[in-house]
């Protein structure tokens, strides 16, 4: 078996033991005589899978009882519309734009009401998180929106914005389950699972019950109402059943590893290995302000486009794959999610040292 170290930003690396278990159960899930891919989402067997997945996620994140957990489709990008459709009662919302995905969410919200940009880091290619302790948030804003970890730019909020009493909505796609989180500080915390939790095709929305209303913007499709999915326990229509099954396995793996406190320590340890090297390297530089660095996504450059390309090519040949940076930043990016083992990061740094000596 020739497994590579996969630094892809998403779809991304999954725990090997989860993949092995799924492989073993592929033809016959627990004596059912079929694969989870083939079974009815209305069956007792699948009901157990989705209920256990939710229970394990609630335990991992200590989700309060007045929050619903929804397993939906359409990715995080569909939430860019679903959030204003369901929450924009006053037709006004505040957006903090710290990267491409927050920007896309902000643009989408403008279709449904007045989206107000209350802070942005676009002036420096999103390489930092703006000070959000005292923002000018409109009194009548329905919510304040952030993207908490910026996959492309490698920044992460270390403190949540002061929303001045307004509901906080956060896209956590690329830092989901990477560290403990106080769910009660958010109205909605959501993310696509294809970075840190499972295969592409599932988005998990954790939403406070008082935000799930009858009232949505006129013309909101039935499928885009949170109430539709909350009332049907994520089984209104056929959910992404196999994806949810894998997510459930990852939740069990995380519990076995010791939960989110342990993951945070592991992730800090892994990121430190890479950032420490970048800080003393003569060839490679990190692109993010130190205090705003993400534990999950680490962009870096040599400052020479041709050298960057050479690095990516040689790294790929050495079994360190998907290191090419996003076109808006250039250079390289190492995504080091929960399932990336520490030795993967150590191998990457050893390779970078060697490359630096040779170039």
Short mmCIF file of C-alpha atoms in Angstrom, two decimals:
data_model
loop_
_atom_site.label_atom_id
_atom_site.label_comp_id
_atom_site.label_asym_id
_atom_site.label_seq_id
_atom_site.Cartn_x
_atom_site.Cartn_y
_atom_site.Cartn_z
CA UNK A 1 0.00 0.00 0.00
CA UNK A 2 1.46 3.30 -1.07
CA UNK A 3 -0.21 6.05 1.00
CA UNK A 4 1.06 9.60 0.50
CA UNK A 5 1.06 12.47 2.97
CA UNK A 6 -1.92 14.44 1.67
CA UNK A 7 -1.83 18.17 2.49
CA UNK A 8 -4.95 18.97 0.47
CA UNK A 9 -7.25 21.73 1.73
CA UNK A 10 -10.35 19.62 1.02
CA UNK A 11 -11.46 16.97 0.26
CA UNK A 12 -8.70 16.06 2.62
CA UNK A 13 -6.91 13.41 4.62
CA UNK A 14 -9.07 11.06 6.74
CA UNK A 15 -7.95 8.82 9.62
CA UNK A 16 -6.59 5.55 8.22
CA UNK A 17 -8.43 3.41 10.72
CA UNK A 18 -11.72 4.98 9.65
CA UNK A 19 -10.96 4.16 6.00
CA UNK A 20 -10.02 0.59 6.96
CA UNK A 21 -13.20 0.09 8.94
CA UNK A 22 -15.30 1.47 6.09
CA UNK A 23 -13.51 -0.88 3.69
CA UNK A 24 -14.24 -3.87 5.92
CA UNK A 25 -17.91 -2.91 6.10
CA UNK A 26 -18.25 -2.03 2.42
CA UNK A 27 -19.97 -5.27 1.33
CA UNK A 28 -21.78 -6.11 4.54
CA UNK A 29 -22.48 -3.53 7.25
CA UNK A 30 -22.87 -5.28 10.62
CA UNK A 31 -24.60 -8.35 9.25
CA UNK A 32 -27.17 -6.40 7.20
CA UNK A 33 -25.92 -8.11 4.03
CA UNK A 34 -25.42 -4.77 2.27
CA UNK A 35 -23.32 -1.65 2.18
CA UNK A 36 -24.39 1.58 3.90
CA UNK A 37 -24.26 3.02 0.38
CA UNK A 38 -27.17 0.77 -0.58
CA UNK A 39 -29.44 0.93 2.42
CA UNK A 40 -32.65 2.87 2.82
CA UNK A 41 -32.32 6.07 4.81
CA UNK A 42 -35.64 5.08 6.38
CA UNK A 43 -34.27 1.77 7.68
CA UNK A 44 -33.68 1.00 11.38
CA UNK A 45 -30.01 0.34 10.64
CA UNK A 46 -29.49 3.79 9.14
CA UNK A 47 -31.56 5.46 11.87
CA UNK A 48 -29.03 4.08 14.37
CA UNK A 49 -26.10 5.41 12.29
CA UNK A 50 -27.42 8.99 12.06
CA UNK A 51 -28.66 9.08 15.68
CA UNK A 52 -25.31 7.85 17.00
CA UNK A 53 -23.45 10.33 14.82
CA UNK A 54 -25.49 13.18 16.28
CA UNK A 55 -25.11 11.93 19.85
CA UNK A 56 -21.33 11.60 19.46
CA UNK A 57 -21.03 15.08 17.95
CA UNK A 58 -23.12 16.54 20.78
CA UNK A 59 -20.82 14.87 23.28
CA UNK A 60 -17.61 15.99 21.54
CA UNK A 61 -18.70 19.64 21.25
CA UNK A 62 -20.85 19.69 24.41
CA UNK A 63 -23.72 21.06 22.34
CA UNK A 64 -26.46 22.53 24.58
CA UNK A 65 -29.94 20.96 24.43
CA UNK A 66 -31.50 24.05 22.85
CA UNK A 67 -29.47 23.59 19.67
CA UNK A 68 -30.42 21.37 16.74
CA UNK A 69 -27.84 19.43 14.74
CA UNK A 70 -28.68 19.19 11.04
CA UNK A 71 -26.89 17.05 8.45
CA UNK A 72 -27.54 18.85 5.16
CA UNK A 73 -26.34 18.98 1.56
CA UNK A 74 -25.22 21.82 -0.70
CA UNK A 75 -21.96 22.47 1.08
CA UNK A 76 -21.07 25.58 3.04
CA UNK A 77 -21.74 27.63 -0.11
CA UNK A 78 -25.47 26.86 0.03
CA UNK A 79 -25.52 28.21 3.58
CA UNK A 80 -24.45 31.58 2.18
CA UNK A 81 -28.05 31.91 0.92
CA UNK A 82 -29.84 29.78 3.50
CA UNK A 83 -28.64 31.94 6.41
CA UNK A 84 -30.10 35.24 5.17
CA UNK A 85 -33.24 33.50 3.87
CA UNK A 86 -33.95 32.19 7.37
CA UNK A 87 -32.46 34.89 9.61
CA UNK A 88 -32.79 38.25 7.84
CA UNK A 89 -36.01 39.39 9.53
CA UNK A 90 -34.98 43.08 9.49
CA UNK A 91 -33.33 42.63 6.10
CA UNK A 92 -29.99 43.69 7.55
CA UNK A 93 -26.85 41.80 8.59
CA UNK A 94 -23.24 42.59 9.47
CA UNK A 95 -20.39 40.74 7.76
CA UNK A 96 -16.71 40.59 8.70
CA UNK A 97 -14.76 39.79 5.54
CA UNK A 98 -11.49 37.97 6.25
CA UNK A 99 -11.17 35.81 3.15
CA UNK A 100 -12.69 34.54 -0.04
CA UNK A 101 -15.48 32.51 1.60
CA UNK A 102 -16.61 35.33 3.89
CA UNK A 103 -16.57 37.59 0.85
CA UNK A 104 -18.73 35.18 -1.14
CA UNK A 105 -21.16 34.89 1.80
CA UNK A 106 -21.28 38.70 2.03
CA UNK A 107 -22.01 39.02 -1.70
CA UNK A 108 -24.73 36.37 -1.54
CA UNK A 109 -26.43 38.08 1.41
CA UNK A 110 -26.79 41.24 -0.68
CA UNK A 111 -29.38 39.38 -2.76
CA UNK A 112 -31.67 39.15 0.28
CA UNK A 113 -31.19 42.38 2.19
CA UNK A 114 -28.66 44.95 3.27
CA UNK A 115 -25.35 43.27 4.03
CA UNK A 116 -23.05 45.67 5.85
CA UNK A 117 -19.32 45.07 5.78
CA UNK A 118 -18.24 46.07 9.31
CA UNK A 119 -14.59 45.00 9.00
CA UNK A 120 -12.27 43.50 6.42
CA UNK A 121 -8.65 42.44 5.97
CA UNK A 122 -8.75 42.57 2.18
CA UNK A 123 -6.35 45.56 2.22
CA UNK A 124 -3.49 43.14 3.01
CA UNK A 125 -4.62 40.07 1.01
CA UNK A 126 -6.50 38.72 4.03
CA UNK A 127 -3.23 38.03 5.88
CA UNK A 128 -4.60 39.05 9.29
CA UNK A 129 -7.80 39.16 11.37
CA UNK A 130 -9.05 42.71 12.04
CA UNK A 131 -9.67 43.93 15.58
CA UNK A 132 -13.30 43.02 16.24
CA UNK A 133 -13.60 44.23 19.84
CA UNK A 134 -15.53 47.42 19.05
CA UNK A 135 -17.11 47.33 15.61
CA UNK A 136 -19.81 49.64 14.34
CA UNK A 137 -22.59 47.04 14.13
CA UNK A 138 -25.99 48.39 13.05
CA UNK A 139 -28.53 48.22 15.90
CA UNK A 140 -31.08 46.45 13.73
CA UNK A 141 -28.69 43.88 12.23
CA UNK A 142 -30.19 40.38 12.39
CA UNK A 143 -26.81 38.72 12.88
CA UNK A 144 -23.04 39.12 12.63
CA UNK A 145 -21.30 36.72 10.23
CA UNK A 146 -17.72 35.43 10.28
CA UNK A 147 -15.65 32.72 8.64
CA UNK A 148 -13.65 31.57 11.64
CA UNK A 149 -10.71 29.83 9.95
CA UNK A 150 -9.68 30.96 6.50
CA UNK A 151 -8.60 27.91 4.51
CA UNK A 152 -7.00 29.84 1.66
CA UNK A 153 -5.22 32.51 3.69
CA UNK A 154 -4.32 30.55 6.81
CA UNK A 155 -5.82 32.92 9.39
CA UNK A 156 -7.97 32.09 12.41
CA UNK A 157 -9.94 34.17 14.90
CA UNK A 158 -8.33 33.73 18.33
CA UNK A 159 -11.14 35.72 19.97
CA UNK A 160 -14.71 35.92 18.73
CA UNK A 161 -15.98 39.35 17.69
CA UNK A 162 -17.89 41.48 20.14
CA UNK A 163 -21.28 41.28 18.43
CA UNK A 164 -22.86 43.77 20.89
CA UNK A 165 -25.71 41.43 21.64
CA UNK A 166 -26.36 40.32 18.08
CA UNK A 167 -26.51 36.69 17.00
CA UNK A 168 -23.16 35.33 15.82
CA UNK A 169 -23.12 33.09 12.74
CA UNK A 170 -19.84 31.29 11.96
CA UNK A 171 -18.56 29.17 9.12
CA UNK A 172 -16.08 26.77 10.73
CA UNK A 173 -15.57 24.48 7.72
CA UNK A 174 -11.78 24.24 8.04
CA UNK A 175 -11.41 24.26 11.84
CA UNK A 176 -14.40 22.05 12.70
CA UNK A 177 -13.56 19.79 15.69
CA UNK A 178 -9.92 20.93 15.77
CA UNK A 179 -10.27 22.34 19.29
CA UNK A 180 -12.93 22.80 22.00
CA UNK A 181 -15.59 25.40 21.29
CA UNK A 182 -18.33 27.07 23.33
CA UNK A 183 -21.34 26.49 21.11
CA UNK A 184 -23.53 28.75 23.28
CA UNK A 185 -21.65 31.80 21.96
CA UNK A 186 -23.05 31.21 18.47
CA UNK A 187 -26.52 31.34 16.97
CA UNK A 188 -25.35 29.15 14.10
CA UNK A 189 -22.06 27.31 13.81
CA UNK A 190 -21.72 25.35 10.58
CA UNK A 191 -19.28 23.83 8.15
CA UNK A 192 -18.70 21.59 5.19
CA UNK A 193 -17.21 18.32 6.45
CA UNK A 194 -14.74 17.65 3.62
CA UNK A 195 -11.78 19.25 5.40
CA UNK A 196 -11.67 17.85 8.90
CA UNK A 197 -14.51 15.34 9.26
CA UNK A 198 -15.56 13.32 6.23
CA UNK A 199 -16.12 13.04 2.49
CA UNK A 200 -17.51 15.96 0.47
CA UNK A 201 -21.28 16.21 0.28
CA UNK A 202 -22.32 16.89 3.88
CA UNK A 203 -22.63 20.22 5.68
CA UNK A 204 -23.34 20.19 9.41
CA UNK A 205 -25.41 23.06 10.82
CA UNK A 206 -25.68 23.54 14.57
CA UNK A 207 -28.45 26.06 15.15
CA UNK A 208 -30.10 27.54 18.24
CA UNK A 209 -33.75 26.56 18.30
CA UNK A 210 -35.15 30.10 18.57
CA UNK A 211 -33.61 30.88 15.16
CA UNK A 212 -35.62 28.10 13.48
CA UNK A 213 -38.80 29.99 12.68
CA UNK A 214 -41.90 29.58 10.57
CA UNK A 215 -40.99 32.95 9.15
CA UNK A 216 -38.48 32.99 6.31
CA UNK A 217 -38.04 35.43 3.43
CA UNK A 218 -40.84 35.14 0.84
CA UNK A 219 -39.92 32.66 -1.87
CA UNK A 220 -37.60 30.59 0.29
CA UNK A 221 -37.72 27.03 -1.09
CA UNK A 222 -38.96 24.32 1.28
CA UNK A 223 -35.56 22.62 1.09
CA UNK A 224 -33.81 25.80 2.21
CA UNK A 225 -35.83 26.26 5.40
CA UNK A 226 -34.05 25.11 8.56
CA UNK A 227 -37.44 24.19 10.00
CA UNK A 228 -38.02 21.62 7.23
CA UNK A 229 -34.88 19.72 8.23
CA UNK A 230 -35.11 20.29 11.98
CA UNK A 231 -38.69 18.94 12.12
CA UNK A 232 -37.67 15.85 10.13
CA UNK A 233 -34.43 15.18 12.06
CA UNK A 234 -32.38 15.64 8.84
CA UNK A 235 -34.47 12.98 7.05
CA UNK A 236 -36.91 15.21 5.13
CA UNK A 237 -35.45 13.86 1.91
CA UNK A 238 -32.67 11.35 1.25
CA UNK A 239 -29.66 12.69 3.13
CA UNK A 240 -26.04 12.10 2.05
CA UNK A 241 -26.24 8.80 3.91
CA UNK A 242 -22.79 7.35 3.23
CA UNK A 243 -21.09 10.66 4.02
CA UNK A 244 -22.93 10.88 7.35
CA UNK A 245 -21.83 7.29 8.13
CA UNK A 246 -18.16 8.24 7.60
CA UNK A 247 -18.58 11.41 9.70
CA UNK A 248 -20.00 9.22 12.46
CA UNK A 249 -16.90 7.03 12.32
CA UNK A 250 -14.66 10.11 12.56
CA UNK A 251 -16.60 11.29 15.63
CA UNK A 252 -15.96 7.91 17.27
CA UNK A 253 -12.27 8.14 16.32
CA UNK A 254 -12.07 11.61 17.90
CA UNK A 255 -13.68 10.31 21.10
CA UNK A 256 -11.22 7.43 21.16
CA UNK A 257 -8.30 9.85 20.70
CA UNK A 258 -9.44 11.72 23.81
CA UNK A 259 -11.74 14.42 22.45
CA UNK A 260 -11.21 18.02 21.37
CA UNK A 261 -8.83 19.07 24.16
CA UNK A 262 -6.40 16.38 23.02
CA UNK A 263 -6.90 17.31 19.35
CA UNK A 264 -6.11 20.92 20.15
CA UNK A 265 -2.82 19.93 21.83
CA UNK A 266 -1.91 17.65 18.94
CA UNK A 267 -2.76 20.32 16.39
CA UNK A 268 -0.75 22.98 18.23
CA UNK A 269 2.21 20.63 18.39
CA UNK A 270 2.02 19.85 14.65
CA UNK A 271 1.59 23.49 13.62
CA UNK A 272 4.50 24.58 15.86
CA UNK A 273 6.89 22.23 14.04
CA UNK A 274 6.05 23.92 10.73
CA UNK A 275 5.79 27.52 11.96
CA UNK A 276 9.05 27.27 13.94
CA UNK A 277 10.82 26.16 10.78
CA UNK A 278 9.24 28.94 8.70
CA UNK A 279 10.27 31.56 11.27
CA UNK A 280 13.96 30.68 11.01
CA UNK A 281 14.09 29.71 7.33
CA UNK A 282 16.12 31.86 4.91
CA UNK A 283 14.13 30.59 1.92
CA UNK A 284 10.53 30.09 3.02
CA UNK A 285 8.25 32.67 4.64
CA UNK A 286 4.83 32.31 6.19
CA UNK A 287 2.30 34.78 4.80
CA UNK A 288 0.19 35.41 7.91
CA UNK A 289 0.57 37.80 10.85
CA UNK A 290 1.89 35.63 13.69
CA UNK A 291 -0.93 36.17 16.19
CA UNK A 292 -3.58 35.24 13.61
CA UNK A 293 -2.08 31.98 12.34
CA UNK A 294 -4.33 29.00 11.71
CA UNK A 295 -3.52 25.59 13.20
CA UNK A 296 -5.11 23.93 10.17
CA UNK A 297 -3.89 25.74 7.05
CA UNK A 298 -0.35 27.02 6.67
CA UNK A 299 0.46 29.06 3.54
CA UNK A 300 4.10 29.83 2.74
CA UNK A 301 6.16 31.18 -0.18
CA UNK A 302 9.75 31.39 -1.36
CA UNK A 303 9.16 34.72 -3.08
CA UNK A 304 10.15 33.17 -6.42
CA UNK A 305 7.36 31.73 -8.54
CA UNK A 306 9.60 29.29 -10.40
CA UNK A 307 11.14 28.05 -7.17
CA UNK A 308 7.64 27.55 -5.72
CA UNK A 309 6.71 25.41 -8.71
CA UNK A 310 9.91 23.42 -8.42
CA UNK A 311 9.22 22.83 -4.72
CA UNK A 312 5.68 21.57 -5.33
CA UNK A 313 6.88 19.26 -8.10
CA UNK A 314 9.73 17.75 -6.06
CA UNK A 315 7.56 17.45 -2.94
CA UNK A 316 4.95 15.53 -4.93
CA UNK A 317 7.63 13.15 -6.18
CA UNK A 318 8.64 12.62 -2.53
CA UNK A 319 5.07 11.62 -1.55
CA UNK A 320 4.12 15.00 -0.07
CA UNK A 321 1.14 15.90 -2.21
CA UNK A 322 -1.35 18.74 -2.77
CA UNK A 323 0.98 21.46 -1.50
CA UNK A 324 0.26 23.99 -4.23
CA UNK A 325 -1.13 27.20 -2.75
CA UNK A 326 -4.42 28.79 -3.78
CA UNK A 327 -4.07 30.95 -6.88
CA UNK A 328 -4.92 34.12 -4.90
CA UNK A 329 -1.93 33.66 -2.57
CA UNK A 330 0.39 31.63 -4.77
CA UNK A 331 3.24 29.63 -3.28
CA UNK A 332 2.41 26.64 -1.12
CA UNK A 333 -0.13 25.67 1.49
CA UNK A 334 0.01 22.75 3.89
CA UNK A 335 -3.35 21.79 5.35
CA UNK A 336 -2.64 19.79 8.50
CA UNK A 337 -6.07 18.71 9.70
CA UNK A 338 -6.83 16.36 12.62
CA UNK A 339 -6.09 13.26 10.55
CA UNK A 340 -2.64 14.44 9.40
CA UNK A 341 -0.16 12.54 11.58
CA UNK A 342 2.67 14.42 13.24
CA UNK A 343 5.23 12.48 11.17
CA UNK A 344 3.63 13.93 8.03
CA UNK A 345 4.53 17.44 9.22
CA UNK A 346 8.00 16.27 10.31
CA UNK A 347 8.61 14.74 6.87
CA UNK A 348 7.47 17.97 5.23
CA UNK A 349 9.85 20.09 7.33
CA UNK A 350 12.75 17.69 6.68
CA UNK A 351 12.02 17.98 2.96
CA UNK A 352 11.86 21.80 3.19
CA UNK A 353 15.24 21.89 4.97
CA UNK A 354 16.80 19.73 2.27
CA UNK A 355 15.23 21.86 -0.48
CA UNK A 356 16.53 25.03 1.17
CA UNK A 357 20.07 23.65 1.31
CA UNK A 358 19.96 22.65 -2.35
CA UNK A 359 18.47 25.90 -3.61
#
